[in-house]
mmCIF file of C-alpha atoms in Angstrom:
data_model
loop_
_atom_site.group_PDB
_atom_site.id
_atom_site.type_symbol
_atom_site.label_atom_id
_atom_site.label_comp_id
_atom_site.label_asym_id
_atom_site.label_seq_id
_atom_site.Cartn_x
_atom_site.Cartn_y
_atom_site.Cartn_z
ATOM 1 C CA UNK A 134 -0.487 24.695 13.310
ATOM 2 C CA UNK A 135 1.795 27.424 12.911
ATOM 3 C CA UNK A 136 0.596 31.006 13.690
ATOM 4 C CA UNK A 137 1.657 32.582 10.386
ATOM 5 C CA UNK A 138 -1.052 29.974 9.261
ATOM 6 C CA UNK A 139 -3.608 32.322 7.560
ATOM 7 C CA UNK A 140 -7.519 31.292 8.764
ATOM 8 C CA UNK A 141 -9.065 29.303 5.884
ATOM 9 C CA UNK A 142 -5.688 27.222 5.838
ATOM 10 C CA UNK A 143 -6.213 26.369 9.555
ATOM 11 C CA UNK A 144 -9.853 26.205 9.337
ATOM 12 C CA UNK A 145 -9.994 23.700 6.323
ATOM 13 C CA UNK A 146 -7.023 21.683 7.982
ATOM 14 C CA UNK A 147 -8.850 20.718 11.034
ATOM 15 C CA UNK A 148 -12.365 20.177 9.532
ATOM 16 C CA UNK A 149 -10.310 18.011 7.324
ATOM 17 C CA UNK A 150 -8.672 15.826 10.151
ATOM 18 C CA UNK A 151 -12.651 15.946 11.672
ATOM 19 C CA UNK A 152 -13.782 14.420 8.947
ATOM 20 C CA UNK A 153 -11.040 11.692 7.359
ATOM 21 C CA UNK A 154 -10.602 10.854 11.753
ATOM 22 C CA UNK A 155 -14.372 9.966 11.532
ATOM 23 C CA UNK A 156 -13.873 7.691 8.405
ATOM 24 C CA UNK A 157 -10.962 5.834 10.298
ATOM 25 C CA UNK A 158 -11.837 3.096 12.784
ATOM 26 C CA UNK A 159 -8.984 4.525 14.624
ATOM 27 C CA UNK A 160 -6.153 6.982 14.795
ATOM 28 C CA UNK A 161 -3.538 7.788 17.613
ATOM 29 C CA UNK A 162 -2.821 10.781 16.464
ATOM 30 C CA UNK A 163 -3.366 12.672 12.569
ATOM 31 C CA UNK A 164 -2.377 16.007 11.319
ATOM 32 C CA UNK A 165 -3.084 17.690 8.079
ATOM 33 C CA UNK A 166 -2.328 21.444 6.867
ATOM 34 C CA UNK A 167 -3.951 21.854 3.257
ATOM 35 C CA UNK A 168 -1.415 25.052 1.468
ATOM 36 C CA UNK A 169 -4.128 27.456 0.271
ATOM 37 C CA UNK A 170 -5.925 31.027 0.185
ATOM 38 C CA UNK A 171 -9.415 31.962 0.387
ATOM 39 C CA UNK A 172 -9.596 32.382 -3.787
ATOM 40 C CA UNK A 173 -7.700 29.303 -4.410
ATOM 41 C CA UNK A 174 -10.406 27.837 -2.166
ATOM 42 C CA UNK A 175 -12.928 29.419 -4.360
ATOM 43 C CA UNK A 176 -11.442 27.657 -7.083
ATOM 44 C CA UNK A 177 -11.197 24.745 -5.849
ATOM 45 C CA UNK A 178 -7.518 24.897 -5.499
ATOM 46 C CA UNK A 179 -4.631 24.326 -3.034
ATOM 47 C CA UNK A 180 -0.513 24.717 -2.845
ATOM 48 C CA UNK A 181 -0.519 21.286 -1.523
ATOM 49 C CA UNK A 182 -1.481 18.869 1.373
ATOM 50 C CA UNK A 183 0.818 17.186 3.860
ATOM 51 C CA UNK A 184 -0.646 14.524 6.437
ATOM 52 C CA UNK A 185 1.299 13.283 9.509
ATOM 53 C CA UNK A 186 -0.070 10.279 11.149
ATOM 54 C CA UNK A 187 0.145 7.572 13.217
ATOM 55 C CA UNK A 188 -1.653 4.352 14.427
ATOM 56 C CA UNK A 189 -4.086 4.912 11.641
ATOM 57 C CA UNK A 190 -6.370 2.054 11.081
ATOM 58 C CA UNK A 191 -8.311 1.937 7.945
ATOM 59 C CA UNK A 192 -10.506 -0.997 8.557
ATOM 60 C CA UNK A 193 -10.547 -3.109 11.601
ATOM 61 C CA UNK A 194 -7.461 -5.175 10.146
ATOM 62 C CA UNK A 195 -5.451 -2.811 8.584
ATOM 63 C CA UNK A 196 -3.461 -0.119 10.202
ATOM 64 C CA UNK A 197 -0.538 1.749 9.378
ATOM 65 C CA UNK A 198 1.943 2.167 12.119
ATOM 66 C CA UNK A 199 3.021 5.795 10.421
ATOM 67 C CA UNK A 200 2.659 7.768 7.439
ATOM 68 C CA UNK A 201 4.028 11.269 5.991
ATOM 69 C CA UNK A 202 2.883 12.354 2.916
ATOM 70 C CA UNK A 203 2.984 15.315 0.808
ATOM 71 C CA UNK A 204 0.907 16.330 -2.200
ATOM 72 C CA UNK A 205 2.048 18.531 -4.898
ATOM 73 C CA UNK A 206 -0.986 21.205 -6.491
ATOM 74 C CA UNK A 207 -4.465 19.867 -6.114
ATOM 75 C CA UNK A 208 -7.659 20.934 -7.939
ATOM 76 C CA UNK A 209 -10.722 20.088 -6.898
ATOM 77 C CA UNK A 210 -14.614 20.651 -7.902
ATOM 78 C CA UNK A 211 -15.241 22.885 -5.390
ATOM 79 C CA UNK A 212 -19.517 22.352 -6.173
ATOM 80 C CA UNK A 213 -19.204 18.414 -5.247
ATOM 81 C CA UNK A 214 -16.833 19.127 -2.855
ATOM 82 C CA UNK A 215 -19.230 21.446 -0.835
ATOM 83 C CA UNK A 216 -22.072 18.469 -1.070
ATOM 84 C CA UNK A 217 -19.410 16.208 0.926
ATOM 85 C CA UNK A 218 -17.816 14.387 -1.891
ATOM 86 C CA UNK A 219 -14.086 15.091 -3.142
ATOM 87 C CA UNK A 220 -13.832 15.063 -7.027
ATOM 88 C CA UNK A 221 -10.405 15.587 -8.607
ATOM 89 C CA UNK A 222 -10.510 17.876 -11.726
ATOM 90 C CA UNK A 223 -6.883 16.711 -12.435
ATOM 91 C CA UNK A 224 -4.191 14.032 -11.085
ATOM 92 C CA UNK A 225 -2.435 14.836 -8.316
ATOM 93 C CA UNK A 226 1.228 13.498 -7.614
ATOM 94 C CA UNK A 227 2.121 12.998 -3.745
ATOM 95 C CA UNK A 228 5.072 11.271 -2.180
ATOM 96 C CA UNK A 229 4.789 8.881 1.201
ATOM 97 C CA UNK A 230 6.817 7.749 4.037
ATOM 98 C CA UNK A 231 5.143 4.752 5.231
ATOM 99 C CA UNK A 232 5.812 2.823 8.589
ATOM 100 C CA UNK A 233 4.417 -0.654 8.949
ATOM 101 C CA UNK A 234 5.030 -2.800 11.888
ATOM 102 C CA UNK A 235 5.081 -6.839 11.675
ATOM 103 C CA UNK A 236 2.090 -7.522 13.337
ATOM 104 C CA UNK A 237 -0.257 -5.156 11.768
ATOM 105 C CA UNK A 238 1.476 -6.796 8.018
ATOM 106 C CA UNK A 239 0.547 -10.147 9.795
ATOM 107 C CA UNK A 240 -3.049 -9.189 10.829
ATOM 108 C CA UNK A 241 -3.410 -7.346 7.412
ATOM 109 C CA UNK A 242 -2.232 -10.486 5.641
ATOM 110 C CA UNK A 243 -5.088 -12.383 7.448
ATOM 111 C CA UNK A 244 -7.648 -9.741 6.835
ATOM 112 C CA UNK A 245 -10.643 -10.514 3.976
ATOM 113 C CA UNK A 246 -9.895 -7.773 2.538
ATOM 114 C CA UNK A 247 -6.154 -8.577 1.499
ATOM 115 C CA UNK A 248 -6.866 -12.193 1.230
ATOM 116 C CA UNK A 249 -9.938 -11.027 -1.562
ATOM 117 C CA UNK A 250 -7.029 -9.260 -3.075
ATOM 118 C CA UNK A 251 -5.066 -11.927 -3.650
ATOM 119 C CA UNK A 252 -4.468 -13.118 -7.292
ATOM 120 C CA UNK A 253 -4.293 -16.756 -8.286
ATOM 121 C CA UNK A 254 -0.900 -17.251 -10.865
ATOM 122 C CA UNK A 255 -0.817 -19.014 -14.177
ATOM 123 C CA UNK A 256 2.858 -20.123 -15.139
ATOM 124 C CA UNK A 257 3.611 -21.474 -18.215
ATOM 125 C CA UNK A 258 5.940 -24.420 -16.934
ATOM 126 C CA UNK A 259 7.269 -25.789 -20.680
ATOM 127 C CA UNK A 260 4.156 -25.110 -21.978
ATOM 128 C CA UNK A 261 1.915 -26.382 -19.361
ATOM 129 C CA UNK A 262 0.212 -24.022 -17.492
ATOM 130 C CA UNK A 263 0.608 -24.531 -13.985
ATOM 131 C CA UNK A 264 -1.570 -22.185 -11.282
ATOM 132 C CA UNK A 265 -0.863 -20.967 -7.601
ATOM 133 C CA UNK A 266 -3.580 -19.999 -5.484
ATOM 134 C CA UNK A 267 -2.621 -18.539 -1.868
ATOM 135 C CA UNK A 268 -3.806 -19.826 1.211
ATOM 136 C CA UNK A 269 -2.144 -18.363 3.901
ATOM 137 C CA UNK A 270 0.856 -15.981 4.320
ATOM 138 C CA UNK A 271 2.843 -14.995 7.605
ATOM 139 C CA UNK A 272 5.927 -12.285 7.260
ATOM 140 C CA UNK A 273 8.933 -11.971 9.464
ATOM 141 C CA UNK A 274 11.307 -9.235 10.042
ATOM 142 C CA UNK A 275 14.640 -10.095 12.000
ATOM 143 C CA UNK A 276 16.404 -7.444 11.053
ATOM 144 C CA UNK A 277 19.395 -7.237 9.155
ATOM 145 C CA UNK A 278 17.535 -6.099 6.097
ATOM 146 C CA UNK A 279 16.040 -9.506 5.683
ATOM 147 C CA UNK A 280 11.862 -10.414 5.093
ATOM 148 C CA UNK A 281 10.936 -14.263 5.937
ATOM 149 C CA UNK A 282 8.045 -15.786 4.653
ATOM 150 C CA UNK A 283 6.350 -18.809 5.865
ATOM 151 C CA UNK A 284 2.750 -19.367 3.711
ATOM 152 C CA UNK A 285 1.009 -22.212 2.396
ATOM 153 C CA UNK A 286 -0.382 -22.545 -1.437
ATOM 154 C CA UNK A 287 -2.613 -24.963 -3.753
ATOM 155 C CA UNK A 288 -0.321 -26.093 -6.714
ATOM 156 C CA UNK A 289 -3.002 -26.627 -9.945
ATOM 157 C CA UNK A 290 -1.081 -28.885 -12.241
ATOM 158 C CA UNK A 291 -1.591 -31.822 -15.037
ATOM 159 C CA UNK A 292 -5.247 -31.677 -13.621
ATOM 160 C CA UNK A 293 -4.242 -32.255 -10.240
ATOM 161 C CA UNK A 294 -3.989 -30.110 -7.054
ATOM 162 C CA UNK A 295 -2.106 -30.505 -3.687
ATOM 163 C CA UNK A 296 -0.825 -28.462 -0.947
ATOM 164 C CA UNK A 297 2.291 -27.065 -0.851
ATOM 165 C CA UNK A 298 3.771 -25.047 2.257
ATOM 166 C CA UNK A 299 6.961 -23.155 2.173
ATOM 167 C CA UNK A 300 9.444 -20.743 4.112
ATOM 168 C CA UNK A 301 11.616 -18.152 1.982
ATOM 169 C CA UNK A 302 14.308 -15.575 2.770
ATOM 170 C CA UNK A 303 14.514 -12.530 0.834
ATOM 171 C CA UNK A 304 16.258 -9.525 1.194
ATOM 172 C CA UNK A 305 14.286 -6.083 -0.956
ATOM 173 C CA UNK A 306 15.999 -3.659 -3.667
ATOM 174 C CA UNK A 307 17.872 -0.957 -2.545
ATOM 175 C CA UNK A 308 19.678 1.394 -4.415
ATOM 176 C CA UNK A 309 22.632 -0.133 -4.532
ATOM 177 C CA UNK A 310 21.253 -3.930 -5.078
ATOM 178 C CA UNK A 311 18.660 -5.453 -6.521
ATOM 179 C CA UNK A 312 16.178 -8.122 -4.537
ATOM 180 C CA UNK A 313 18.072 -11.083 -3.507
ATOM 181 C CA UNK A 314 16.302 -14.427 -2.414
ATOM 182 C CA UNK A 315 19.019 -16.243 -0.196
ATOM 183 C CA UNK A 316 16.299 -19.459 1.129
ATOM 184 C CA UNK A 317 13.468 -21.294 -0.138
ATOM 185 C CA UNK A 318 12.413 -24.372 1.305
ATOM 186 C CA UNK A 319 9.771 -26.620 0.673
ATOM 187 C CA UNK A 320 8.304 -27.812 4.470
ATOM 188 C CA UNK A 321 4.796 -29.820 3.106
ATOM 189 C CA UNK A 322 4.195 -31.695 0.476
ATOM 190 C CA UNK A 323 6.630 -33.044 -2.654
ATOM 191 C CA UNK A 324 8.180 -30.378 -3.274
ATOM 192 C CA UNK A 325 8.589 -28.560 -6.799
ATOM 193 C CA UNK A 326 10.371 -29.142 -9.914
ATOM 194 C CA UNK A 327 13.529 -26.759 -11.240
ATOM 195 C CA UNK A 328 11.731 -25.845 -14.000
ATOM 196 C CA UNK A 329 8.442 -25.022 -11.783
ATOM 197 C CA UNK A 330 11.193 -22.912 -9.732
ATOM 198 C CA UNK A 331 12.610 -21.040 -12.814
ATOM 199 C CA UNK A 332 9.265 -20.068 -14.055
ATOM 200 C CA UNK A 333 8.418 -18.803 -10.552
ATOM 201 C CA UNK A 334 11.514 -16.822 -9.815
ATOM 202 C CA UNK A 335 10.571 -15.294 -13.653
ATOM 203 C CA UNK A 336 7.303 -14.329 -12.256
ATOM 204 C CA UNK A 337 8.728 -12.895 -9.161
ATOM 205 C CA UNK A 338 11.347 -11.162 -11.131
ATOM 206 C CA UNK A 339 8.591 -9.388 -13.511
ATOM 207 C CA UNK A 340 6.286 -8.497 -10.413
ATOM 208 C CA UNK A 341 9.356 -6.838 -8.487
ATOM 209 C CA UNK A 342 10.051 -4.889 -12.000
ATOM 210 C CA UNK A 343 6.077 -3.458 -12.419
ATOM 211 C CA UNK A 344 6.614 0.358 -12.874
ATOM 212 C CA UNK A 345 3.584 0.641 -10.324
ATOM 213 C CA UNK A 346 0.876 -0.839 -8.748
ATOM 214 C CA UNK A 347 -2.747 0.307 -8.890
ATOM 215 C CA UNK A 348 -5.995 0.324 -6.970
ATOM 216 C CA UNK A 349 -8.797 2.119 -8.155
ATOM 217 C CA UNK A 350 -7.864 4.921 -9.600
ATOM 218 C CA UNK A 351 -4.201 5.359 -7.845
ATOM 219 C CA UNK A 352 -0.929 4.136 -9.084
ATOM 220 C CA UNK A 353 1.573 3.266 -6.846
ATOM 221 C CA UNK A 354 5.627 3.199 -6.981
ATOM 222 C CA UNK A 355 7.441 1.724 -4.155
ATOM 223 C CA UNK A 356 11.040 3.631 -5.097
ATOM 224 C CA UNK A 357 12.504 2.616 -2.114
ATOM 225 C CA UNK A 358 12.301 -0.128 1.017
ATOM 226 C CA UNK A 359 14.093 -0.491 4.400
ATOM 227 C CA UNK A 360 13.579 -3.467 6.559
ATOM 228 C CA UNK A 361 14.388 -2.940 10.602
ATOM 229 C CA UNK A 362 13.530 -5.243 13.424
ATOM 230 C CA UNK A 363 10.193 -5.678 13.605
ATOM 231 C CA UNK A 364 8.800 -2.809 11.084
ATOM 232 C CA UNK A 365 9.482 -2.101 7.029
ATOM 233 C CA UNK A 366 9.768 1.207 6.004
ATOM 234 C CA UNK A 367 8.510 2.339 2.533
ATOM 235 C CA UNK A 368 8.952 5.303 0.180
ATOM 236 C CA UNK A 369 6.201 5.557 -2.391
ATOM 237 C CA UNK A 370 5.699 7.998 -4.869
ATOM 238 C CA UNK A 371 1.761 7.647 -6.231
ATOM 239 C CA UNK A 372 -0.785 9.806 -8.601
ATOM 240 C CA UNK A 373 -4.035 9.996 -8.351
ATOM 241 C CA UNK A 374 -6.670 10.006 -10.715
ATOM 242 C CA UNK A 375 -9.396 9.736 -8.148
ATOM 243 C CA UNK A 376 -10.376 9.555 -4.227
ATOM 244 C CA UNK A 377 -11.538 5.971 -4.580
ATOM 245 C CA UNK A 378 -15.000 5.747 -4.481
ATOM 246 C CA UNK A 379 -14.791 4.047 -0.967
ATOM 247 C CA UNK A 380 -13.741 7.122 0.803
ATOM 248 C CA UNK A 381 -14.960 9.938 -1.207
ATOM 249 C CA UNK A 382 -18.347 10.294 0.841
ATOM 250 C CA UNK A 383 -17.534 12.379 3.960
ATOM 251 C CA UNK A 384 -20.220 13.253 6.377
ATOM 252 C CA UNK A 385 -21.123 16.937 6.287
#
């Protein structure tokens, strides 16, 4: 921490990494100054928070290779927060650097947790409702700005199911151009029909579009994504309502 760093800011910034470092099945290293003085800490208040991390894994299966983020004002109910448990008297609006490396996608991908996640899609194929559930998804990154897939799904349709397996090259948004899918093959089973295609690249189309994503009570907006060799770099911009529930309890 810096020395101009007045005592409450340093004091509240490591009893902060203490706690979030014992919540964390692991962590190679995690930093966090919290912007404050000792009456905005009275109040329940703070400048902002910035965190600097890296090799932080959340649950066994998922881990973050790197992430910098930075909070705008935060206020807080200083009486919960004192019993342990972080309440958010209003939104707060933080912006992230993320770092994720191709095998911790490819372990998260695996994990329960992300698989439990995973939605099953309804298509309406000329009227006929036709449904994908996910099986199994793998995720490549050569380089060259490119993402390969390889995955494996149960096509639901005319009251039958079957197997299909696939392998798709994509290449993500930038500023400058939007998504661009330059492969998609079919490797198991009969393949798929144009018009099953055209409905899916619809759906695909209207998922990349979402203005955010949410969990809990945080919204997410991915406004920007780089893809190296071997790692995908993200820049998210997210508000939240409030510290999911899963990680509000800290130990005192």
């Amino acid at each position: 921490m810096p020395d101009e760093h007045r005592l409450e800011e340093e004091f509240l910034s490591q009893e902060a990494e203490r706690r979030i470092s014992e919540k964390l099945d692991g962590a190679e290293n995690i930093e966090i100054d919290i912007q404050t003085d000792l009456l905005k800490i009275v109040q329940g208040q703070a400048d902002g928070v910035s965190v600097v991390g890296k090799g932080l894994a959340i649950q066994e299966d998922i881990r973050v290779q790197e992430i910098k983020l930075q909070t705008d004002s935060i206020n807080i109910n200083p009486l919960s927060a004192l019993f342990g448990k972080i309440e958010l008297n209003e939104p707060v609006n933080a912006t992230a650097r993320i770092i994720l490396t191709e095998v911790d996608m490819n372990r998260a991908l695996a994990s329960d947790f992300v698989r439990s996640q995973m939605q099953n899609y309804d298509l309406d194929v000329d009227g006929e409702i036709v449904s994908f559930e996910a099986q199994e998804i793998q995720v490549f990154l050569p380089g060259d700005g490119k993402i390969e897939c390889k995955g494996r799904v149960l096509l639901k349709e005319k009251g039958n199911t079957r197997p299909l397996a696939y392998t798709a090259i994509a290449r993500p948004r930038t500023h400058a151009k939007p998504a661009m899918l330059e492969n998609f093959n079919c490797t198991e089973g009969e393949g798929v029909s144009i018009e099953l295609v055209t409905a899916l690249m619809q759906k695909v189309k209207e998922l990349m579009n979402l203005p955010y994503l949410k969990w809990e009570e945080m919204a997410f907006s991915i406004k920007d994504i780089k893809v190296e060799k071997g790692s995908l770099i993200l820049l998210v911009e997210t508000q939240v309502k409030q510290i999911p529930s899963s990680i509000t309890e800290l130990s005192p």
